[in-house]
CSV table of C-alpha atoms and ligand atoms in Angstrom, one decimal:
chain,number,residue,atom,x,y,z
A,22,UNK,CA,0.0,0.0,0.0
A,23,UNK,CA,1.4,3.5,-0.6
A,24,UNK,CA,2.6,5.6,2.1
A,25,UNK,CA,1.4,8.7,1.6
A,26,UNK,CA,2.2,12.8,4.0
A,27,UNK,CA,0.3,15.5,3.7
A,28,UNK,CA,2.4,19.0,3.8
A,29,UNK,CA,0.2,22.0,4.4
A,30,UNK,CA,-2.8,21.7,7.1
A,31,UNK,CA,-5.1,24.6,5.6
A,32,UNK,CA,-8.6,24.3,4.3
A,33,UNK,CA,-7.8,22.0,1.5
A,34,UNK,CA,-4.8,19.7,2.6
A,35,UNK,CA,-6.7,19.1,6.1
A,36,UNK,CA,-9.5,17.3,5.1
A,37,UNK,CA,-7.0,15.5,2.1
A,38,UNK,CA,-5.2,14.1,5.5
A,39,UNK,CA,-8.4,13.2,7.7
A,40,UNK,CA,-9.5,11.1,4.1
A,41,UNK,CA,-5.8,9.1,3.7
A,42,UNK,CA,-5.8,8.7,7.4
A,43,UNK,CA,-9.0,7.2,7.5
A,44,UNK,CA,-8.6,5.0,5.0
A,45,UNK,CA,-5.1,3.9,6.3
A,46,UNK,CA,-2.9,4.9,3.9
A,47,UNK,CA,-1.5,8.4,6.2
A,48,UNK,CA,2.4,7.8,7.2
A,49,UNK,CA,2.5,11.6,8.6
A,50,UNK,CA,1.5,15.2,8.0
A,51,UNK,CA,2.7,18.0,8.8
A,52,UNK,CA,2.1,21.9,8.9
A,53,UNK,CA,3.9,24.8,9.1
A,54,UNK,CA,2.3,26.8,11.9
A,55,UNK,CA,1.6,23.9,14.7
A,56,UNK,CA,-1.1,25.2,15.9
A,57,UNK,CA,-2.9,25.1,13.1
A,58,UNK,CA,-1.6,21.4,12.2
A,59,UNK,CA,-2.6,20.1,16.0
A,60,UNK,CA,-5.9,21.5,15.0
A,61,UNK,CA,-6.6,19.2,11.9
A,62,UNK,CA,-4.3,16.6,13.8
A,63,UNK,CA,-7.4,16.7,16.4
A,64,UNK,CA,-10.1,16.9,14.5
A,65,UNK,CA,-9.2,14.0,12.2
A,66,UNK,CA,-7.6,11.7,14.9
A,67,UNK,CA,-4.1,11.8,13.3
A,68,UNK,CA,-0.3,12.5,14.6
A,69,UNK,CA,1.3,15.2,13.8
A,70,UNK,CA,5.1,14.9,12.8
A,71,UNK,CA,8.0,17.5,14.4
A,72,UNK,CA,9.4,18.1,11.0
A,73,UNK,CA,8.9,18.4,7.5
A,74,UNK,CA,12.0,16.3,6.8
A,75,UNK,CA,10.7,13.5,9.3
A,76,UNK,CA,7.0,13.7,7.5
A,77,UNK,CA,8.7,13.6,3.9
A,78,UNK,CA,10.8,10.6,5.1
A,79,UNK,CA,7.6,8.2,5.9
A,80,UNK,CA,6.6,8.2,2.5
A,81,UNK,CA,6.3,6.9,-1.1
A,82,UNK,CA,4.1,9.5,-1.8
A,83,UNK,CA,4.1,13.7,-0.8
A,84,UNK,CA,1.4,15.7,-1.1
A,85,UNK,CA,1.4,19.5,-1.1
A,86,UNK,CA,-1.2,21.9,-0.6
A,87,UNK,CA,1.0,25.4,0.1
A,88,UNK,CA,-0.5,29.0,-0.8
A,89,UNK,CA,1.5,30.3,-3.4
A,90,UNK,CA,4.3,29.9,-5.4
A,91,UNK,CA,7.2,30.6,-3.9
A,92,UNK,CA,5.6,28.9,-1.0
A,93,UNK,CA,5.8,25.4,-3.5
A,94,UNK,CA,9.5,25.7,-4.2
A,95,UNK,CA,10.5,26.8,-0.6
A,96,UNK,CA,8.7,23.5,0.4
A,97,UNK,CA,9.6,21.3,-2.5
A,98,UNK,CA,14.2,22.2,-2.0
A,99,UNK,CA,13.0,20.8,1.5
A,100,UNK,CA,11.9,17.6,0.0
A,101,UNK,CA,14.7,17.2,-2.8
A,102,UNK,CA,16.9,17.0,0.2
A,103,UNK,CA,14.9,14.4,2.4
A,104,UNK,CA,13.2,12.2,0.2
A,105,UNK,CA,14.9,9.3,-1.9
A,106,UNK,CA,15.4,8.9,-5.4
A,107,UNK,CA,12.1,6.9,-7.1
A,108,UNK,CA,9.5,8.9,-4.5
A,109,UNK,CA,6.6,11.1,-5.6
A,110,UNK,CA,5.2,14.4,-5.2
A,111,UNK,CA,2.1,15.4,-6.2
A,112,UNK,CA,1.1,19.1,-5.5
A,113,UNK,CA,-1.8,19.8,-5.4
A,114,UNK,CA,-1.7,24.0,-4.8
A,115,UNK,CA,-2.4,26.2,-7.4
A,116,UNK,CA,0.7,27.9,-9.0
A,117,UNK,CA,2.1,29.2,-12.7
A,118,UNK,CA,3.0,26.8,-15.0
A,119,UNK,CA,6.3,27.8,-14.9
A,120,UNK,CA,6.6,26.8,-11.6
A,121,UNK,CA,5.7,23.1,-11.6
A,122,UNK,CA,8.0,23.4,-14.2
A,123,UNK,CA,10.9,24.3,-12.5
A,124,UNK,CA,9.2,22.2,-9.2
A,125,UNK,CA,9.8,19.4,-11.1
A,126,UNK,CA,13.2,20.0,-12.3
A,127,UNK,CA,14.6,20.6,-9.3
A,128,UNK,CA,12.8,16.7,-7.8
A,129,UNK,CA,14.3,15.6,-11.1
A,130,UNK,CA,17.6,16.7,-10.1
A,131,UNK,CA,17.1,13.5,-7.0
A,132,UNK,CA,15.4,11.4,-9.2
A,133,UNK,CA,12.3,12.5,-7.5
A,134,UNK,CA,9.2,12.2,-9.5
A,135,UNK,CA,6.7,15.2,-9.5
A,136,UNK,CA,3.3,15.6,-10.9
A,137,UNK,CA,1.1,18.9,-11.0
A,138,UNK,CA,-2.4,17.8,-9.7
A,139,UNK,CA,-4.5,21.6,-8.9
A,140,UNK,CA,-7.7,20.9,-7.6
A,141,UNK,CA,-11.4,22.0,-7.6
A,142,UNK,CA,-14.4,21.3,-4.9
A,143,UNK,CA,-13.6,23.9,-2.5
A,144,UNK,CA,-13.0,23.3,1.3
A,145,UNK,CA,-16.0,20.9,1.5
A,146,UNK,CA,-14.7,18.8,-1.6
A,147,UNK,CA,-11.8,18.0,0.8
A,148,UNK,CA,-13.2,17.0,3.7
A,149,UNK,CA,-15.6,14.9,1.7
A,150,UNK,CA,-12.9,13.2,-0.6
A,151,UNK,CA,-14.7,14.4,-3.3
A,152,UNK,CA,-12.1,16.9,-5.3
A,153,UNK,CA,-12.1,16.9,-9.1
A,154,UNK,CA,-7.7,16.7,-9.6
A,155,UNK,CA,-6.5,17.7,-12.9
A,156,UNK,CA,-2.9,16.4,-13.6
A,157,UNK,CA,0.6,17.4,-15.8
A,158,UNK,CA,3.2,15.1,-15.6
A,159,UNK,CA,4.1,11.0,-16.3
A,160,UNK,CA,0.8,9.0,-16.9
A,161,UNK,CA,2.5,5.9,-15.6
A,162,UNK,CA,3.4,7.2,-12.1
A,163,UNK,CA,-0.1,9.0,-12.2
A,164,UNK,CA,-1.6,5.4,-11.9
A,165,UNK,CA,0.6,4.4,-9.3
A,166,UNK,CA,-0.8,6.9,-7.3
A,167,UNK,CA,-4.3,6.4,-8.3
A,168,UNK,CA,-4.9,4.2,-4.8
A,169,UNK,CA,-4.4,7.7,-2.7
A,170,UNK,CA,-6.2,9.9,-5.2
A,171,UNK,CA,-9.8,7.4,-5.2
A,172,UNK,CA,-9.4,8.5,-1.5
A,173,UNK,CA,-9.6,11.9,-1.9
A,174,UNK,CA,-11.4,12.7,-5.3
A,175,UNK,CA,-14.3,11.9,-7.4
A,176,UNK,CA,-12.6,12.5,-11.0
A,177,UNK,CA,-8.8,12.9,-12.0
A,178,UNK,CA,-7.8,13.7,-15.5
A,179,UNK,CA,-4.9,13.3,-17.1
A,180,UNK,CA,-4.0,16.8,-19.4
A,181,UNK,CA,-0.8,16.2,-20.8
A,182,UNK,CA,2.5,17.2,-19.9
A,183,UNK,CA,4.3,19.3,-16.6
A,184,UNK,CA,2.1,22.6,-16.1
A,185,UNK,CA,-1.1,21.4,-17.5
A,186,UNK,CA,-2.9,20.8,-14.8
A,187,UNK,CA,-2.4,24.3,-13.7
A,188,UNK,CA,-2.9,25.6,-17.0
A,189,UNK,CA,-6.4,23.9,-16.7
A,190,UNK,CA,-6.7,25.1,-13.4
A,191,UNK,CA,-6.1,28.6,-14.5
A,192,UNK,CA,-9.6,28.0,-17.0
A,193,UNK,CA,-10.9,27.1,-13.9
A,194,UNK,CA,-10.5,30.2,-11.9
A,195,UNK,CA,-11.6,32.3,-14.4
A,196,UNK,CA,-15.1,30.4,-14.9
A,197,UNK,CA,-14.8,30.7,-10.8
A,198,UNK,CA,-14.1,34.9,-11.0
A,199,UNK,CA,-17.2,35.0,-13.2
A,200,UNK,CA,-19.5,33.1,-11.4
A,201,UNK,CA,-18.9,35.4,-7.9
A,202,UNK,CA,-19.3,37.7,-9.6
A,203,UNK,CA,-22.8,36.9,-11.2
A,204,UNK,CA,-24.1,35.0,-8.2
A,205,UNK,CA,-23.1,37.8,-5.4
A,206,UNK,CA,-24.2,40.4,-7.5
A,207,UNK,CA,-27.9,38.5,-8.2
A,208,UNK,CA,-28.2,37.6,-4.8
A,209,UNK,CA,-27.5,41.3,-3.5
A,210,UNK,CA,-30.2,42.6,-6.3
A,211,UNK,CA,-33.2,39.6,-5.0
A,212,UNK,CA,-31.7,40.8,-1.7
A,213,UNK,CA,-32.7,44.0,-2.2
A,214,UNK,CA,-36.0,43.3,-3.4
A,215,UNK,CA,-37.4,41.6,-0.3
A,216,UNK,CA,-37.8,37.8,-1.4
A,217,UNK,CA,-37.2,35.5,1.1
A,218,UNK,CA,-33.4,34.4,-0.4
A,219,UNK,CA,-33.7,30.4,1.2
A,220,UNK,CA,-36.3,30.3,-1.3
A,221,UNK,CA,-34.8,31.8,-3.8
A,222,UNK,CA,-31.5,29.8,-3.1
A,223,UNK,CA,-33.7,26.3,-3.1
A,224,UNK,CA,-35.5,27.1,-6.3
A,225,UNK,CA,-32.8,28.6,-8.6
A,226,UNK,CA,-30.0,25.9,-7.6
A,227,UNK,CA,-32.3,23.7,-9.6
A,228,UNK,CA,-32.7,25.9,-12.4
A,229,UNK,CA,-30.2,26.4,-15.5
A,230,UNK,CA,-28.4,29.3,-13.3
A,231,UNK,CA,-27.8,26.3,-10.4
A,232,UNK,CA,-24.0,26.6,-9.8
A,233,UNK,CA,-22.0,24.8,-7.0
A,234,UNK,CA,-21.2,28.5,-5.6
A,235,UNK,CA,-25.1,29.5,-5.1
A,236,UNK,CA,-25.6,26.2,-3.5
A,237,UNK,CA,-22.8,26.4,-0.9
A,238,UNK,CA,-22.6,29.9,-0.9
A,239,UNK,CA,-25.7,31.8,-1.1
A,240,UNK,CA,-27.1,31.6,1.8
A,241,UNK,CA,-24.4,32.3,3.9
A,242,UNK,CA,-23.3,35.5,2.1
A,243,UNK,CA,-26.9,36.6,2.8
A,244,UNK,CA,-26.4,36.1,6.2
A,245,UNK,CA,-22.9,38.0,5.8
A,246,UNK,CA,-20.8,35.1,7.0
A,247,UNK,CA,-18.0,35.1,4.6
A,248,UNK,CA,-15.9,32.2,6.5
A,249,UNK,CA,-13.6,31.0,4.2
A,250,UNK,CA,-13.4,28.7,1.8
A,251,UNK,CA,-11.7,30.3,-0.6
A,252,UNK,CA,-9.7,33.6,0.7
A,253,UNK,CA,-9.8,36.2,-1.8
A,254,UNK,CA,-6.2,36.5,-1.6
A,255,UNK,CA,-5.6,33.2,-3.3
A,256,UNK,CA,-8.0,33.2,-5.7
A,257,UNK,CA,-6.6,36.7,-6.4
A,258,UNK,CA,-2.8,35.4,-7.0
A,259,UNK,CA,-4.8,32.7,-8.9
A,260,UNK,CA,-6.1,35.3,-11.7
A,261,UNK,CA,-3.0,37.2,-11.5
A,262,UNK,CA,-1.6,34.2,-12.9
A,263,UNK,CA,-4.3,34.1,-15.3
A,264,UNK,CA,-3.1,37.4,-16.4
A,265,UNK,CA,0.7,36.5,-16.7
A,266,UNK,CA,-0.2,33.7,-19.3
A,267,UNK,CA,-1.6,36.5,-21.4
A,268,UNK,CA,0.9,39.6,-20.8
A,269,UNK,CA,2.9,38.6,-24.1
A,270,UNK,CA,0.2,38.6,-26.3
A,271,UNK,CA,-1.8,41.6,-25.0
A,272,UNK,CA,-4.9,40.3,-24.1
A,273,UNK,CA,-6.8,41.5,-21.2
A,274,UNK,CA,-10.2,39.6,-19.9
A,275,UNK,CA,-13.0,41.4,-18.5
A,276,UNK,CA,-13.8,38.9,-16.4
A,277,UNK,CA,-10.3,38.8,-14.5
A,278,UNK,CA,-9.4,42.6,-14.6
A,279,UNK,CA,-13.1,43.5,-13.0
A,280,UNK,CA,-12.7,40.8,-10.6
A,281,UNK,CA,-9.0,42.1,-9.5
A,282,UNK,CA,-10.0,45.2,-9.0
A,283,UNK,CA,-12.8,44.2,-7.3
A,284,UNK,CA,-10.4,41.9,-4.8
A,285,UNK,CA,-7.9,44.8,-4.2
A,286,UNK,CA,-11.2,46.7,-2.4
A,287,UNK,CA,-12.1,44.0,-0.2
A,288,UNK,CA,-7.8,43.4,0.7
A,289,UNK,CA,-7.8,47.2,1.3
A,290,UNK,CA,-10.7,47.2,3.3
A,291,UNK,CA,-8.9,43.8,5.5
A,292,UNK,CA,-11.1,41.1,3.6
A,293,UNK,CA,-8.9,39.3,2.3
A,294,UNK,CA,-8.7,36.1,4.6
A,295,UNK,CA,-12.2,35.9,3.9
A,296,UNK,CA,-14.2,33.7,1.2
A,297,UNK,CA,-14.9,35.5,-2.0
A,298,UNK,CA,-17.7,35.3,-1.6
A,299,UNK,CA,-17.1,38.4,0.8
A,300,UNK,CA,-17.4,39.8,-3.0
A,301,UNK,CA,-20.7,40.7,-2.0
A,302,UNK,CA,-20.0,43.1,0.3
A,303,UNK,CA,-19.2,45.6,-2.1
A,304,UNK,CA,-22.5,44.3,-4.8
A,305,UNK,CA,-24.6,45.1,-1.6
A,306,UNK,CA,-23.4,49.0,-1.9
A,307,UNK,CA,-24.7,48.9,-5.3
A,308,UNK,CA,-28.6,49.4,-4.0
A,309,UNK,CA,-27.6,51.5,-1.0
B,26,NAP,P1,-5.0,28.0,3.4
B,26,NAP,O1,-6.1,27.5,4.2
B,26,NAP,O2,-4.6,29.4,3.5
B,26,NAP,O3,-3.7,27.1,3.8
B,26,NAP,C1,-2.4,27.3,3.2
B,26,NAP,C2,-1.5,26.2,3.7
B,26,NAP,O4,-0.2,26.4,3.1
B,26,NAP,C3,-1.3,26.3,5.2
B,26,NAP,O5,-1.2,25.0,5.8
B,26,NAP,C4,0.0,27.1,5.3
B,26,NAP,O6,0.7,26.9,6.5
B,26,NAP,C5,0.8,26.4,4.1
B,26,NAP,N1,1.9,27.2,3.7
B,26,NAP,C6,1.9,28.4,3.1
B,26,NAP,N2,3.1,28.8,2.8
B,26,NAP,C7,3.9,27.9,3.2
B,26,NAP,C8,5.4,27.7,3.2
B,26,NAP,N3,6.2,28.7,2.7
B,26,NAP,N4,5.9,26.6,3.8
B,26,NAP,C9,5.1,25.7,4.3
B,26,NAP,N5,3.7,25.7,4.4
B,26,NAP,C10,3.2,26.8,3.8
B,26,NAP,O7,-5.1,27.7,1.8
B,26,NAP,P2,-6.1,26.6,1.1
B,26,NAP,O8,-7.4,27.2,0.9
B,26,NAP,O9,-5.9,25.3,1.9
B,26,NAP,O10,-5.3,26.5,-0.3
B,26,NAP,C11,-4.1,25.8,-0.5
B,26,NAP,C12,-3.8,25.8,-2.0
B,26,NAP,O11,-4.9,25.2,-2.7
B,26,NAP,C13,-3.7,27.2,-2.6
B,26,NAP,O12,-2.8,27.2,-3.6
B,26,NAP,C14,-5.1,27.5,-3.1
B,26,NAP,O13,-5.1,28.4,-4.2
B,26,NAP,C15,-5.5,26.1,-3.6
B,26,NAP,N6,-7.0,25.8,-3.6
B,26,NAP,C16,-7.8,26.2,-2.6
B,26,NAP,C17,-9.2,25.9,-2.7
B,26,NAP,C18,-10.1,26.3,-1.6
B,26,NAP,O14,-11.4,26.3,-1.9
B,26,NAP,N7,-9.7,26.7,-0.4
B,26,NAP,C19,-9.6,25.1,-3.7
B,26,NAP,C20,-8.8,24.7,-4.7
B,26,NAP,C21,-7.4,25.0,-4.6
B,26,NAP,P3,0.5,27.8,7.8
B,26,NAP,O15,-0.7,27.2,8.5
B,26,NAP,O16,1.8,27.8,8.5
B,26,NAP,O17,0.2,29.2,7.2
């Protein structure tokens, strides 16, 4: 059976954990901030390692779930030096192209394998083992690892080579940035009109405009609970990514510039450790 860590305890990689330990295939996790690790560590009944190196050094299999960039290759020169040549790490963050790229260089420098697996489902997806993975990389060892993925997803696809997972990831997040924006700023407008917004969240999920985000987010952002989630500061780094894949050819997308500009309000106003759904704070202003 593989032996498979976790590195990164935050909304997504906790519940990725509490899934592999459950279904006995967790060697160790580990987190950066402790407290936030013993947290999950509690909550899902698992240990807690001291160390990355020690957590990297249990397993066949690493996977990462780290904010940003940078974050990714700080994490994976940690892992180049502690795990052994013929391991695997999958990460599943969301990043540029360019870096899985050079992520997976710098593993292929220790014969370490890597594979660029971004994810979709949200917070809840996690904890329910019921992610949609989207993978760059070697097929071959992409089945190898398909025992720990049925554990924590309901679909993986193959996309081709190194970076194209993220690059379908980065479709993704721009179908994401256009439905916030269309679902806070329909809710804020029935808001304002004085229907009762449970029943308009129970009758138009099942409707063509029914959308995961109205179904786990529409109530709550009526109820200005904007818990995240999703912080609006990833998904942010997440469209200024989008943006970078375009910068050479000039191309700018509605969609993405709106919704950064519409992100740097909420950050400037201290919103952005919230869910973006939080987006609605500022579609709420629109009918004051
Ligand atoms: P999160 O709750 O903010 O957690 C981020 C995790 O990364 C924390 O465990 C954090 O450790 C760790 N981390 C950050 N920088 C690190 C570093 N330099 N070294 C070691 N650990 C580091 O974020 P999340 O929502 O789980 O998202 C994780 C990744 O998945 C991001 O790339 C995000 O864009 C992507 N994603 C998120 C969602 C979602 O709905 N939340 C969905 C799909 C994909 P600390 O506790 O020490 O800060």
């Amino acid at each position: 059976m593989l032996k498979t860590t976790v590195i990164g305890l935050g909304a997504m990689g906790a519940g990725m954990a509490g899934n592999l330990h459950r279904s006995g295939m967790l060697a160790a996790a580990w987190n950066r901030t402790r407290a936030r690790g013993e947290e999950a560590a509690q909550c899902h009944g698992f240990t807690l390692s001291t160390t990355l190196a020690s957590a990297a050094q249990c397993a066949d299999l690493v996977i990462t779930s780290v904010s940003a960039d940078q974050d990714l290759l700080d994490v994976v020169a940690q892992l180049a030096q502690a795990m052994q040549a013929g391991d695997i790490v999958l990460d599943t963050s969301t990043t540029s192209m360019e870096t899985a790229q050079q992520a997976a260089d710098l593993l292929a420098a220790h014969g370490i394998h890597f594979l660029d697996g971004p994810v979709s489902g949200g917070k809840e997806g996690a904890e329910k083992g019921k992610m949609v993975m989207m993978v760059g990389g070697n097929e071959k060892i992409l089945q190898h690892i398909m025992p720990a993925l049925d554990v924590i997803t309901r679909k993986v696809m193959h996309m081709g080579s190194i970076g194209s997972g993220q690059a379908t990831k980065a479709v993704n997040q721009i179908m994401v940035a256009g439905i916030n924006q269309a679902v806070t700023e329909a809710m804020a407008f029935g808001q304002h009109t004085g229907l009762d917004m449970h029943k308009v969240v129970d009758v138009l999920s099942d409707g063509a405009a029914g959308n995961w985000f109205l179904q786990h987010r529409g109530l709550t952002m009526c109820q200005d609970t904007f818990d995240p989630g999703f912080k609006v500061a990833l998904h942010k780094k997440d469209l200024h990514i989008c943006q970078q894949m375009l910068t050479d050819k000039d191309i700018r997308l509605p969609v993405v510039e709106m919704t950064l500009v519409h992100y740097d309000r909420l950050l400037e106003s201290g919103y952005g450790d919230e869910d973006i759904s939080a987006l609605f704070r500022l579609k709420k202003t629109l009918f004051q």
